[in-house]
PDB file of C-alpha atoms and ligand atoms in Angstrom:
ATOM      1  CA  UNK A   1       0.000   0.000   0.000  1.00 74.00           C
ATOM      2  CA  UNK A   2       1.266   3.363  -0.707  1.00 75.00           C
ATOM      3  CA  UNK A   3       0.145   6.296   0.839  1.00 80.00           C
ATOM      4  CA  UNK A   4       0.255  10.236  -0.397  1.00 81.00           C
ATOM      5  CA  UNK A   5      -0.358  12.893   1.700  1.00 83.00           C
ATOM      6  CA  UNK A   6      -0.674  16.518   0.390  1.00 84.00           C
ATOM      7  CA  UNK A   7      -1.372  19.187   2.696  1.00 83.00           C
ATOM      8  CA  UNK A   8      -3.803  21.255   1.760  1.00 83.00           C
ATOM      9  CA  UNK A   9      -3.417  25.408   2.419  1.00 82.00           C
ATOM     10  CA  UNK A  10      -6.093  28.332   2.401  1.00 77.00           C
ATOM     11  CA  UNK A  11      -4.426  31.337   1.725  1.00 74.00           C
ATOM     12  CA  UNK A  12      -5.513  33.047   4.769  1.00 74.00           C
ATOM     13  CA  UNK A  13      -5.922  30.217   7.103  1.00 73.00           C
ATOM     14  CA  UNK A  14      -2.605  28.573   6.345  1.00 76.00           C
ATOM     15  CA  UNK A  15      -3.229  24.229   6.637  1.00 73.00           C
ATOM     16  CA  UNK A  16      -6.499  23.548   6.937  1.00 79.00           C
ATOM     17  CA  UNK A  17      -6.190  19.778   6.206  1.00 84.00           C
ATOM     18  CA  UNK A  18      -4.623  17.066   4.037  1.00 84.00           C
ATOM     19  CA  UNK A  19      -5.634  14.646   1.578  1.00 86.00           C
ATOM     20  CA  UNK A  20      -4.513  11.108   1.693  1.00 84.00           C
ATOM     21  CA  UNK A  21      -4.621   9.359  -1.331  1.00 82.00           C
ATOM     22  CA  UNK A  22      -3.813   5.405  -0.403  1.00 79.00           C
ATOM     23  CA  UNK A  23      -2.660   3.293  -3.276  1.00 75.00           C
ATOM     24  CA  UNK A  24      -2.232  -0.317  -3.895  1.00 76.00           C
ATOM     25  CA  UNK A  25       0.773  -0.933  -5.533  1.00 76.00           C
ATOM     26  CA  UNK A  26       0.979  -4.844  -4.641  1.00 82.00           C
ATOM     27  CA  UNK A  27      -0.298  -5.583  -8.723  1.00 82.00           C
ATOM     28  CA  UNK A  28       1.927  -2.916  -9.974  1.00 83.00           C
ATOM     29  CA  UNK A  29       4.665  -4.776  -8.039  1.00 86.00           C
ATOM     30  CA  UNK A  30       4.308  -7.641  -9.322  1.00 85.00           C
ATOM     31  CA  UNK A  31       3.775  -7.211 -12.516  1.00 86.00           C
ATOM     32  CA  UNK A  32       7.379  -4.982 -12.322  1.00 88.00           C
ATOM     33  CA  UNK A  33       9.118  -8.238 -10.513  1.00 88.00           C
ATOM     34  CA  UNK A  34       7.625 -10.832 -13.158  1.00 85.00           C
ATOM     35  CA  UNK A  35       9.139  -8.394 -16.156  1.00 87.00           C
ATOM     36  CA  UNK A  36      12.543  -8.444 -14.611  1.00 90.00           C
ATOM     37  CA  UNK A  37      12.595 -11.987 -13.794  1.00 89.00           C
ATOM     38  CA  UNK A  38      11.293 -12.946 -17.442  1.00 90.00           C
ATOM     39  CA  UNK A  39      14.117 -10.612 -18.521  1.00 91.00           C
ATOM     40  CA  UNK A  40      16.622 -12.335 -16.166  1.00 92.00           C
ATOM     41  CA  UNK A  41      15.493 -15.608 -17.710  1.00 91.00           C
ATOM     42  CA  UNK A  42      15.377 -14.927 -21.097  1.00 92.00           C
ATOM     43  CA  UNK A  43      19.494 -13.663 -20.801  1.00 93.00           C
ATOM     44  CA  UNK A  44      20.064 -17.028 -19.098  1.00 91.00           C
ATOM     45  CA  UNK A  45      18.668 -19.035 -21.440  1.00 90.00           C
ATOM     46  CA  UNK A  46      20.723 -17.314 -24.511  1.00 92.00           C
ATOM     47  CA  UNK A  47      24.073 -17.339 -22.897  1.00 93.00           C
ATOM     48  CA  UNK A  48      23.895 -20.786 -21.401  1.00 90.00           C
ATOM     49  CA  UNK A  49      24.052 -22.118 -25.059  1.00 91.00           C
ATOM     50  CA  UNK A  50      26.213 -19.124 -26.255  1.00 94.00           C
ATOM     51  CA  UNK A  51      29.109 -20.103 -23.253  1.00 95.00           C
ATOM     52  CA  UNK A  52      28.991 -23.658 -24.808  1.00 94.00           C
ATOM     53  CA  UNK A  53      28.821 -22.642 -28.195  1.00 96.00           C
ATOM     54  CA  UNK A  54      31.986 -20.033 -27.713  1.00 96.00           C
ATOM     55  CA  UNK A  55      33.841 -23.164 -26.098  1.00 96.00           C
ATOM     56  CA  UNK A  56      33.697 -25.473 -28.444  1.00 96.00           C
ATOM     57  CA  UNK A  57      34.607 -23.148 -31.430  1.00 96.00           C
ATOM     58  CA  UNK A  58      37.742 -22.608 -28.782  1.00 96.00           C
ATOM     59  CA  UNK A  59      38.334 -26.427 -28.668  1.00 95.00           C
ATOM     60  CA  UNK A  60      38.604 -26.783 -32.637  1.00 95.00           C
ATOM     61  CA  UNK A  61      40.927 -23.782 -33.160  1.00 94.00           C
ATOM     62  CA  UNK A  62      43.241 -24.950 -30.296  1.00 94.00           C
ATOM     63  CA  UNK A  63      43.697 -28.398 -32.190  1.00 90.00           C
ATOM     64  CA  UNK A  64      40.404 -30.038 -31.668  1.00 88.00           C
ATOM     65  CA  UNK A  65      40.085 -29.450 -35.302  1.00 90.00           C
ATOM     66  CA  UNK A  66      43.145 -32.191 -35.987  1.00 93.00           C
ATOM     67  CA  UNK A  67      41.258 -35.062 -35.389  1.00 92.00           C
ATOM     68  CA  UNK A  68      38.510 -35.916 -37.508  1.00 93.00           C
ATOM     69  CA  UNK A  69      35.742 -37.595 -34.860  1.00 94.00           C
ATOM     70  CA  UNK A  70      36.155 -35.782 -32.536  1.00 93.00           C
ATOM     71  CA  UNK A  71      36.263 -32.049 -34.266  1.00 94.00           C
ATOM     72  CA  UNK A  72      32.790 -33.626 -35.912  1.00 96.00           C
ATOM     73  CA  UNK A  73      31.476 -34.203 -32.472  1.00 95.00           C
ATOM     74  CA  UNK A  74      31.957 -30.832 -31.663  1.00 95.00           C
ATOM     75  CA  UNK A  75      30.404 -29.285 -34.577  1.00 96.00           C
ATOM     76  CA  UNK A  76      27.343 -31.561 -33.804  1.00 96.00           C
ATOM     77  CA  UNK A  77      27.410 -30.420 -30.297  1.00 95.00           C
ATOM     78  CA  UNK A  78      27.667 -26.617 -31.709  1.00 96.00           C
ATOM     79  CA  UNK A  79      24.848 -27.357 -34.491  1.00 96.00           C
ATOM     80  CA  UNK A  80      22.188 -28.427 -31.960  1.00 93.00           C
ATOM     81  CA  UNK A  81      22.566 -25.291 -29.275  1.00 93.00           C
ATOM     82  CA  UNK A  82      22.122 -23.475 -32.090  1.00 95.00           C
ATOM     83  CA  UNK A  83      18.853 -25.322 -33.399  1.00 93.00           C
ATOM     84  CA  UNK A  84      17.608 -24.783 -29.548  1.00 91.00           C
ATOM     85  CA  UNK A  85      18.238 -21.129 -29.296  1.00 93.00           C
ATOM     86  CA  UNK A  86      17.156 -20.603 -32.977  1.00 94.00           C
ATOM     87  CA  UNK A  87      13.656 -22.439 -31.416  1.00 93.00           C
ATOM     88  CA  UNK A  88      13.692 -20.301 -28.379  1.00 94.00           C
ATOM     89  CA  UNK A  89      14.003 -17.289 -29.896  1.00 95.00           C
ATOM     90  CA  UNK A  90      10.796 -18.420 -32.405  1.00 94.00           C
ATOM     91  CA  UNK A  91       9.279 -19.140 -29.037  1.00 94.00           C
ATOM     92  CA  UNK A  92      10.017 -15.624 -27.698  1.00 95.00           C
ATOM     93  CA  UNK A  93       8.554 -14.083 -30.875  1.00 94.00           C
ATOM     94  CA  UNK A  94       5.456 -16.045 -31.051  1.00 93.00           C
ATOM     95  CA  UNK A  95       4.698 -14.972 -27.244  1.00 93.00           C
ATOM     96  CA  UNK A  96       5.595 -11.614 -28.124  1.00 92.00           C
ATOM     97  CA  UNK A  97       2.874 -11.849 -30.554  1.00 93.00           C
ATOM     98  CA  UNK A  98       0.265 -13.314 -28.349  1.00 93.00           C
ATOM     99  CA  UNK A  99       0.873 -10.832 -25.710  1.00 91.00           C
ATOM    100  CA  UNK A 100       0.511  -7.650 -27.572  1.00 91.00           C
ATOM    101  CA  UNK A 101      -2.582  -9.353 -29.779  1.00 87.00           C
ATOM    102  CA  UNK A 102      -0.483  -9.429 -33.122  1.00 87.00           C
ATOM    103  CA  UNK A 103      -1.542 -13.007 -34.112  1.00 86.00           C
ATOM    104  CA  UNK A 104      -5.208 -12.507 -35.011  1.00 90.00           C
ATOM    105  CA  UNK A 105      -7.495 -15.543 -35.042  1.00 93.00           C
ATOM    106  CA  UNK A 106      -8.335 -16.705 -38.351  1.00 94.00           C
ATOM    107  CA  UNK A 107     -10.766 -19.292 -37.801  1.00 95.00           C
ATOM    108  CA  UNK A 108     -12.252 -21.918 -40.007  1.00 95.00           C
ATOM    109  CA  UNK A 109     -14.485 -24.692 -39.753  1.00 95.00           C
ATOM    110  CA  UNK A 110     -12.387 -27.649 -38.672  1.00 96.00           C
ATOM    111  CA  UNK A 111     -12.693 -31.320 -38.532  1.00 96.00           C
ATOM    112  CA  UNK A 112     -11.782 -32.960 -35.336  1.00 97.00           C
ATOM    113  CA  UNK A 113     -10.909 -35.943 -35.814  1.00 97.00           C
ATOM    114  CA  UNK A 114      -8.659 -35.175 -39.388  1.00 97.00           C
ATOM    115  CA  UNK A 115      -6.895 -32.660 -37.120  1.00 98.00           C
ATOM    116  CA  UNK A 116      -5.962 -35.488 -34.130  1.00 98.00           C
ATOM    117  CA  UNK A 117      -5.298 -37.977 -36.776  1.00 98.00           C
ATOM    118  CA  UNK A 118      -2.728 -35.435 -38.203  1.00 98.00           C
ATOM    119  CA  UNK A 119      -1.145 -34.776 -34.928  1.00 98.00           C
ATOM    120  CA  UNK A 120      -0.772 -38.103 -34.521  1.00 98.00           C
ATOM    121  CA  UNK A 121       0.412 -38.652 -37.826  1.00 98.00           C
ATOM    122  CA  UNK A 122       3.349 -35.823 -37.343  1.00 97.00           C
ATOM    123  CA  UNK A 123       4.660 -37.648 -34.453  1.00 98.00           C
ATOM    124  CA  UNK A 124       4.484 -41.347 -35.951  1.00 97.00           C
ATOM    125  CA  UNK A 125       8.025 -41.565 -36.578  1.00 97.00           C
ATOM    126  CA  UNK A 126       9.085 -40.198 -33.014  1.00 97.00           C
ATOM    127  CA  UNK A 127       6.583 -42.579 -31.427  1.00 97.00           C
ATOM    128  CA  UNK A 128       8.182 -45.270 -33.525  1.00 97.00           C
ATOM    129  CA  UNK A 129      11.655 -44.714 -32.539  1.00 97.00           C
ATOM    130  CA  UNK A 130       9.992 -45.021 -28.633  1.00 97.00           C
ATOM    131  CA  UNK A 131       7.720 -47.431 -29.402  1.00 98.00           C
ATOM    132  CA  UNK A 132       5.120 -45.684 -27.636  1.00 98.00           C
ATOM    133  CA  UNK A 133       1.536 -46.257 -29.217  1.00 98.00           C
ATOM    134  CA  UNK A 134      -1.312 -43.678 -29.672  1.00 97.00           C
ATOM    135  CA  UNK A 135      -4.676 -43.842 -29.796  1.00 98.00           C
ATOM    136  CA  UNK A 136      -7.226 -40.676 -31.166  1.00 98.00           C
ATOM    137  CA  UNK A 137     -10.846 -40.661 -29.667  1.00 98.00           C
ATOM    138  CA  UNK A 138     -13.366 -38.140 -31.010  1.00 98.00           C
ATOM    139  CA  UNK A 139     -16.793 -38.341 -29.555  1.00 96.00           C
ATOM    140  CA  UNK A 140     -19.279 -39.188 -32.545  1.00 94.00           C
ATOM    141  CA  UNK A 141     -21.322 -36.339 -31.643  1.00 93.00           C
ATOM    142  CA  UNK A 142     -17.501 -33.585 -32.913  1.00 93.00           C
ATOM    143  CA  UNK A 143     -17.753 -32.626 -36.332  1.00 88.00           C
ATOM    144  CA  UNK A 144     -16.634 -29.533 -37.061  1.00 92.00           C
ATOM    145  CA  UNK A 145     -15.433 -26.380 -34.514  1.00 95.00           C
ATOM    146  CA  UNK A 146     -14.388 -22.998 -35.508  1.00 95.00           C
ATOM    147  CA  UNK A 147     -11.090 -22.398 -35.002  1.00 96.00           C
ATOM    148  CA  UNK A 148      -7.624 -21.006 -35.909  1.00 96.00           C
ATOM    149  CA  UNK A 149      -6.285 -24.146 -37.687  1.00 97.00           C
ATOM    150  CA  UNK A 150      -2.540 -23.024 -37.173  1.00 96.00           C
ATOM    151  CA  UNK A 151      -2.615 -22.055 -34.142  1.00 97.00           C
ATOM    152  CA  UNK A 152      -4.183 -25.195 -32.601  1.00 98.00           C
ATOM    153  CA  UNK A 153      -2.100 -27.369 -34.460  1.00 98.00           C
ATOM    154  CA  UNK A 154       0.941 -25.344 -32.299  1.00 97.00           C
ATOM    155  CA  UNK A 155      -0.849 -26.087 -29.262  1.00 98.00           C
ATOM    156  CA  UNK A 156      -1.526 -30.353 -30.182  1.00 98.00           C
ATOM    157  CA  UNK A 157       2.141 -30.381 -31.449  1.00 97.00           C
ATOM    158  CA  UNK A 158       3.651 -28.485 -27.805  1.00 97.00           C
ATOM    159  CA  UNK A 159       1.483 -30.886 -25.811  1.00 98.00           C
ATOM    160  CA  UNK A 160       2.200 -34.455 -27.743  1.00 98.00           C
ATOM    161  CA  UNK A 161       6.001 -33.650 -28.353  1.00 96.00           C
ATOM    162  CA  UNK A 162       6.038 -33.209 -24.347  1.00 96.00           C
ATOM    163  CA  UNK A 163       3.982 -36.467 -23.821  1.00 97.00           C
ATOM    164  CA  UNK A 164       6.662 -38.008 -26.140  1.00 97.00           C
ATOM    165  CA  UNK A 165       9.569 -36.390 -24.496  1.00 95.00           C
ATOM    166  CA  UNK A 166       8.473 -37.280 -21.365  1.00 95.00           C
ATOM    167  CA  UNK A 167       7.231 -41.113 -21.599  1.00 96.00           C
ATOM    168  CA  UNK A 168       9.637 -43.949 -21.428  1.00 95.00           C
ATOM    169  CA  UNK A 169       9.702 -46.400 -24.322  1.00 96.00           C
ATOM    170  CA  UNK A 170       6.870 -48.640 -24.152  1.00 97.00           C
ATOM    171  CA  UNK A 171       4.388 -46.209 -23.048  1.00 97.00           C
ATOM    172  CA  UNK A 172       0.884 -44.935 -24.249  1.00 98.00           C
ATOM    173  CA  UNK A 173      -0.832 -41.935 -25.459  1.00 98.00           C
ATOM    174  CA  UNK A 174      -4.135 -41.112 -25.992  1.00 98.00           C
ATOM    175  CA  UNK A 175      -5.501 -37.738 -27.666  1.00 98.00           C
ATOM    176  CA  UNK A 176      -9.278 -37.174 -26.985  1.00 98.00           C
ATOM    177  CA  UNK A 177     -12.131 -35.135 -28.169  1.00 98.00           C
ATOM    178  CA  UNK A 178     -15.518 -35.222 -25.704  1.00 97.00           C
ATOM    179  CA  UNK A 179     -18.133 -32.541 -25.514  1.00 97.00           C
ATOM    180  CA  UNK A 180     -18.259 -30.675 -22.269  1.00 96.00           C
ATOM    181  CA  UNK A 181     -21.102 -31.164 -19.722  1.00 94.00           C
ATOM    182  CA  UNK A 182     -22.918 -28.129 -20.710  1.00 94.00           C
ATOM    183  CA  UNK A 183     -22.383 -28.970 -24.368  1.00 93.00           C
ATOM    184  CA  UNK A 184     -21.099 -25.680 -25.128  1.00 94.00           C
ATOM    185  CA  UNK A 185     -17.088 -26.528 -25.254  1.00 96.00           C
ATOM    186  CA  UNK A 186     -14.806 -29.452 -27.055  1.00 97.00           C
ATOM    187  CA  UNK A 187     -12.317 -30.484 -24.668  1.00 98.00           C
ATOM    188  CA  UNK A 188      -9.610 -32.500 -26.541  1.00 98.00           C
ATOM    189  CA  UNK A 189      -7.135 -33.907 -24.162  1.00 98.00           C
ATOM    190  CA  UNK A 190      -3.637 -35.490 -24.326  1.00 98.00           C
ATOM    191  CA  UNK A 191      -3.149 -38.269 -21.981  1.00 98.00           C
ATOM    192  CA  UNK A 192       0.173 -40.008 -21.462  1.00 98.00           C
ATOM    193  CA  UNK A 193       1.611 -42.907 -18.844  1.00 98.00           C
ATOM    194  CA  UNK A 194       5.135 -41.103 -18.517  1.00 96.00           C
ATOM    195  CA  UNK A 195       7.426 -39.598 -15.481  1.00 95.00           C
ATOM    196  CA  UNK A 196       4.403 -37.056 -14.478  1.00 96.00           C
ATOM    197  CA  UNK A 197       4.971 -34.154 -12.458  1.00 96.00           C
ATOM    198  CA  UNK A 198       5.485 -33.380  -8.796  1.00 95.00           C
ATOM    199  CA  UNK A 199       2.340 -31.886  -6.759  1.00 95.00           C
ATOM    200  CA  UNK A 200       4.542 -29.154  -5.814  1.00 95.00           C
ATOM    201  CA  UNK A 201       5.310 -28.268  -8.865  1.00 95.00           C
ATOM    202  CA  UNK A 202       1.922 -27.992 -10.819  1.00 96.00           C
ATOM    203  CA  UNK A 203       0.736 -24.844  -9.701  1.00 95.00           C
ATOM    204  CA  UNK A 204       3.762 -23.091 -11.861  1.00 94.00           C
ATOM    205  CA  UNK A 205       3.636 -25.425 -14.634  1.00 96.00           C
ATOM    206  CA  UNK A 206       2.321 -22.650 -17.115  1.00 96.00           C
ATOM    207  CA  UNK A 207       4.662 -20.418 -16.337  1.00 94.00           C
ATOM    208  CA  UNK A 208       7.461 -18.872 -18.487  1.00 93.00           C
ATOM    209  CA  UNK A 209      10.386 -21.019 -17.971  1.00 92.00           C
ATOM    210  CA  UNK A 210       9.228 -23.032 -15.311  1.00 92.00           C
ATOM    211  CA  UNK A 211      10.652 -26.395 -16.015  1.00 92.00           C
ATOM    212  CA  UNK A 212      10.276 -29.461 -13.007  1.00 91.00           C
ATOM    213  CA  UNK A 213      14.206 -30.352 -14.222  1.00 88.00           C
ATOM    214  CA  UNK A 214      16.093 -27.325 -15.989  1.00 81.00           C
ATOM    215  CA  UNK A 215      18.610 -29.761 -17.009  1.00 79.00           C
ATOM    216  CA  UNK A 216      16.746 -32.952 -18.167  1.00 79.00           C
ATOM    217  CA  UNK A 217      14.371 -30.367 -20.160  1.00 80.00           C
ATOM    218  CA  UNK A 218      17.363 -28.551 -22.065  1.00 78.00           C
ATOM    219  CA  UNK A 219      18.979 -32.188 -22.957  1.00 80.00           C
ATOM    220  CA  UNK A 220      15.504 -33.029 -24.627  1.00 82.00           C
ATOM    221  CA  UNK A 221      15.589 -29.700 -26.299  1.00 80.00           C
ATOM    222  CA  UNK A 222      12.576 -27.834 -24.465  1.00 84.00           C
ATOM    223  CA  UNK A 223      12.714 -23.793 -24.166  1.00 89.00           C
ATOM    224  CA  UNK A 224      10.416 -23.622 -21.153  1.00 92.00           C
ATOM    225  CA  UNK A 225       7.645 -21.869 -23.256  1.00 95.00           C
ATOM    226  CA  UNK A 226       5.491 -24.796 -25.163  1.00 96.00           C
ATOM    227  CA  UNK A 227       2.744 -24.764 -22.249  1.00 97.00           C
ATOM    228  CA  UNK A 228       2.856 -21.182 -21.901  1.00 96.00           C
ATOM    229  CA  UNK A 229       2.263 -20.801 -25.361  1.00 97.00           C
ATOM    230  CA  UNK A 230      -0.407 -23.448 -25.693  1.00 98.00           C
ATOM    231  CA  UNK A 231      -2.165 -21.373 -22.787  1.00 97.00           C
ATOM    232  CA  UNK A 232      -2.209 -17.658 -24.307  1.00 96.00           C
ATOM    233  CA  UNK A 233      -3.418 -19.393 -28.042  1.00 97.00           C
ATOM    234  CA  UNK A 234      -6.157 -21.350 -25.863  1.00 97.00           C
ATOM    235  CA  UNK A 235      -7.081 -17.975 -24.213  1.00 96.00           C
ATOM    236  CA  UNK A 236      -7.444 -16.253 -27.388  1.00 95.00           C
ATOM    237  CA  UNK A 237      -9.842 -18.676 -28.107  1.00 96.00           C
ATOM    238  CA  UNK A 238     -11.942 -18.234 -25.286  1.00 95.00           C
ATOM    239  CA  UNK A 239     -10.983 -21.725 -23.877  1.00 97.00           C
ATOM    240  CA  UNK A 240      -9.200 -23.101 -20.600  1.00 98.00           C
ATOM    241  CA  UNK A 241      -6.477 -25.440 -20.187  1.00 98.00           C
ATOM    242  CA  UNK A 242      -5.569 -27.360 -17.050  1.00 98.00           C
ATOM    243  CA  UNK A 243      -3.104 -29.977 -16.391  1.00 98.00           C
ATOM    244  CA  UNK A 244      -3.642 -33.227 -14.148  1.00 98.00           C
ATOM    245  CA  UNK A 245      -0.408 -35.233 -12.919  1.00 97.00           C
ATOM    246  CA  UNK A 246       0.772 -37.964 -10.962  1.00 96.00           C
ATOM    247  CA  UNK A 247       4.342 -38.656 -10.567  1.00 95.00           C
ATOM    248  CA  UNK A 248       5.619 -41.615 -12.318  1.00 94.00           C
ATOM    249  CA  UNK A 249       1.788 -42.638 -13.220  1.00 96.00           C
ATOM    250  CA  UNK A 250       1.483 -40.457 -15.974  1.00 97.00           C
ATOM    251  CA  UNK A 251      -0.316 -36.488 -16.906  1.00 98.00           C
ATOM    252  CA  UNK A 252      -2.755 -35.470 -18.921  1.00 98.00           C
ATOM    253  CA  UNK A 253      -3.557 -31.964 -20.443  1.00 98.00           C
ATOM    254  CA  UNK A 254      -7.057 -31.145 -21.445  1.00 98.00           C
ATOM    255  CA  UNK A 255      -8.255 -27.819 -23.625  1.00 98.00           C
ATOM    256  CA  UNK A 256     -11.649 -26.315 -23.850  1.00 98.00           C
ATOM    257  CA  UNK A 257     -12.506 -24.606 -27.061  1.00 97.00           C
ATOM    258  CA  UNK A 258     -16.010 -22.724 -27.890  1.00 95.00           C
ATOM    259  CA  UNK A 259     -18.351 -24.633 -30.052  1.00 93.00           C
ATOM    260  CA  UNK A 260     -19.223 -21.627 -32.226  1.00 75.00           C
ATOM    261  CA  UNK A 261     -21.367 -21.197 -35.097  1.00 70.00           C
ATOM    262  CA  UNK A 262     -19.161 -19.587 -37.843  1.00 69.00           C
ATOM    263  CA  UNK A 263     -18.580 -16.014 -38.094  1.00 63.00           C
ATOM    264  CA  UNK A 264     -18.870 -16.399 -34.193  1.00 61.00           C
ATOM    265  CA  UNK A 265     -16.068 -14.589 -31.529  1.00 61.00           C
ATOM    266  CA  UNK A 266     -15.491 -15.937 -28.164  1.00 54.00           C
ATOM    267  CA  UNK A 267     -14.158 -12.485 -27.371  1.00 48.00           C
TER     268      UNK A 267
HETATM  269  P1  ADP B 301       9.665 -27.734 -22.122  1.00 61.49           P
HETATM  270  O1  ADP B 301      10.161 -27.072 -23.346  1.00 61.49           O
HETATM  271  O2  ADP B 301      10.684 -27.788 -21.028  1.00 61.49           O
HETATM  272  O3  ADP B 301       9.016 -29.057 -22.371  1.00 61.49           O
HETATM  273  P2  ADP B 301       6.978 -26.777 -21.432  1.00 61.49           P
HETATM  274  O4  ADP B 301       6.484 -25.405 -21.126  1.00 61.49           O
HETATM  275  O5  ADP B 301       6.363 -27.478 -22.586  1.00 61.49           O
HETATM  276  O6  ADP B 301       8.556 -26.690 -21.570  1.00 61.49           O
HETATM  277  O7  ADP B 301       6.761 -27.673 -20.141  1.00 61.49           O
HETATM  278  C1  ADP B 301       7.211 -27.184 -18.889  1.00 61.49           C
HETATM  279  C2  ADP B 301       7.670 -28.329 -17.985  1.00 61.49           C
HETATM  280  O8  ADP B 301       6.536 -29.114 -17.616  1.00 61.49           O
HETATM  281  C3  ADP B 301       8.620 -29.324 -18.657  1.00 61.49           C
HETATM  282  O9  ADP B 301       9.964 -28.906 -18.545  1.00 61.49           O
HETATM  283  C4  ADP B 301       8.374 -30.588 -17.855  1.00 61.49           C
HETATM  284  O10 ADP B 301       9.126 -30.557 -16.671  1.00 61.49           O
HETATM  285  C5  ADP B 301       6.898 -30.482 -17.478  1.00 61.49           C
HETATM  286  N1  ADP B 301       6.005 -31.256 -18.380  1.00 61.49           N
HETATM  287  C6  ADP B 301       5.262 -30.788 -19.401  1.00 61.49           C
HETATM  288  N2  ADP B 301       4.536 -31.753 -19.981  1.00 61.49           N
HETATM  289  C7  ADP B 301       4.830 -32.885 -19.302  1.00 61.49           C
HETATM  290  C8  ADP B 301       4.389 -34.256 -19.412  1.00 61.49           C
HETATM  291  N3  ADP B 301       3.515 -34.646 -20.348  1.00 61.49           N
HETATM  292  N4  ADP B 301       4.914 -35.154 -18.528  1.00 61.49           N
HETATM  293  C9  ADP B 301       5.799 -34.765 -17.581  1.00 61.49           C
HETATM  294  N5  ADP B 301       6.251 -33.504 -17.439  1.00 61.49           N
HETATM  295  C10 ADP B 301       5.776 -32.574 -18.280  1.00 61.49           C
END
């Protein structure tokens, strides 16, 4: 709380009284602390792969370069930090664009179940290599929803590349489609039998950078932003997303989307 206080004078009478004006600055506050920490974060993210990069350039010019496997492991190492900064700054961009409303909707009438068989269908070759299987379930009932085709697609892709990433070989994925009990929202959910997530740690899942292992999460290539993402593009539509975990049992992530007619605006 901040308080003011301005006297206030009558030019005969000198003070006559004061006016308090009282102030909460607790929002204000934390929206300042959550800039500078994003800030903070972003800068630690870039130079972590930048130091690594800069070291292993060193390595090769100080004779590194000499021997023929092991100068090529070094490139490879060099290629892929680059790769993940090149996707975390495409991250930082897209957000960018979400926050300041750049990335207008453009809505069409979609079919459910062609867009969770393509999803699934993206991924076939990663589940492959895992031997993880996956199973799409639309409820008869789905046809077609009005939405931004792209930006959706973003959303299935950031939540099935983490149920890949973070399911052991052998394990089991199921996307879904159901109507919602009022009928008035699809909520398609991606359900996997992987490592799960802490209870502690849940509550700042959607957060920018928040990551349950920093290190495991940059060895599998992750920026920290795919849920955050997924959240502002669900927003946008007028949906909700939620995440349900238990550790070593498995997590599932379930989005509501608007049924709307076309031409409709959940906003
Ligand atoms: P990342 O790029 O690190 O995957 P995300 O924002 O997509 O970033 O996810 C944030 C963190 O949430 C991940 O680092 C991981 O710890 C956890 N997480 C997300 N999805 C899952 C999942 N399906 N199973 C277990 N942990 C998950």
């Amino acid at each position: 709380l901040k308080v003011t206080l301005s006297p206030v004078h009558r030019r005969d009478r000198g003070m006559t009284g004061a006016i308090a004006v009282l102030q909460d600055v607790t929002d204000q506050e934390k929206l300042e602390h959550s800039r500078r920490q994003f800030v903070a974060n972003v800068s630690h993210e870039l130079r972590t792969p930048l130091t690594t990069i800069k070291s292993y350039a060193e390595a090769l010019n100080d004779g590194a370069l000499e021997e023929r496997e092991l100068s090529e492991r070094f490139v490879g190492v060099i290629r892929n930090e680059t790769e993940r900064m090149i996707r975390l700054v495409s991250d930082l961009l897209h957000l960018s664009r979400l926050d300041s409303n750049q990335a207008p909707l453009r809505r069409q009438q979609t079919n459910i179940q062609d867009m969770l068989d393509e999803v699934a269908d993206r991924f076939s070759f990663q589940l492959r290599q895992k031997s993880i299987t996956a199973k799409v379930k639309v409820d008869r009932s789905i046809k077609q929803v009005w939405l931004d085709r792209d930006q959706i697609d973003q959303v299935l892709d950031n939540l099935v590349s983490n149920a890949v990433k973070y399911t052991s070989d052998g394990g089991s994925i199921s996307i879904t489609a159901m109507k919602s009990k009022d009928k008035a929202y699809v909520e398609i959910s991606v359900q996997d039998t992987g490592i799960g997530i802490p209870a502690k740690d849940l509550s700042r899942i959607f957060d920018r950078f928040y990551r349950v292992d920093k290190a495991r999460s940059r060895n599998m290539g992750g920026t920290g932003l795919g849920l955050s993402i997924a959240r502002e593009i669900v927003k946008h539509h007028g949906g909700k997303i939620m995440l349900e975990s238990e550790l070593n049992v498995g997590t599932t992530v379930t989005f509501s989307l608007p049924l709307l007619q076309e031409g409709g605006d959940a906003k």
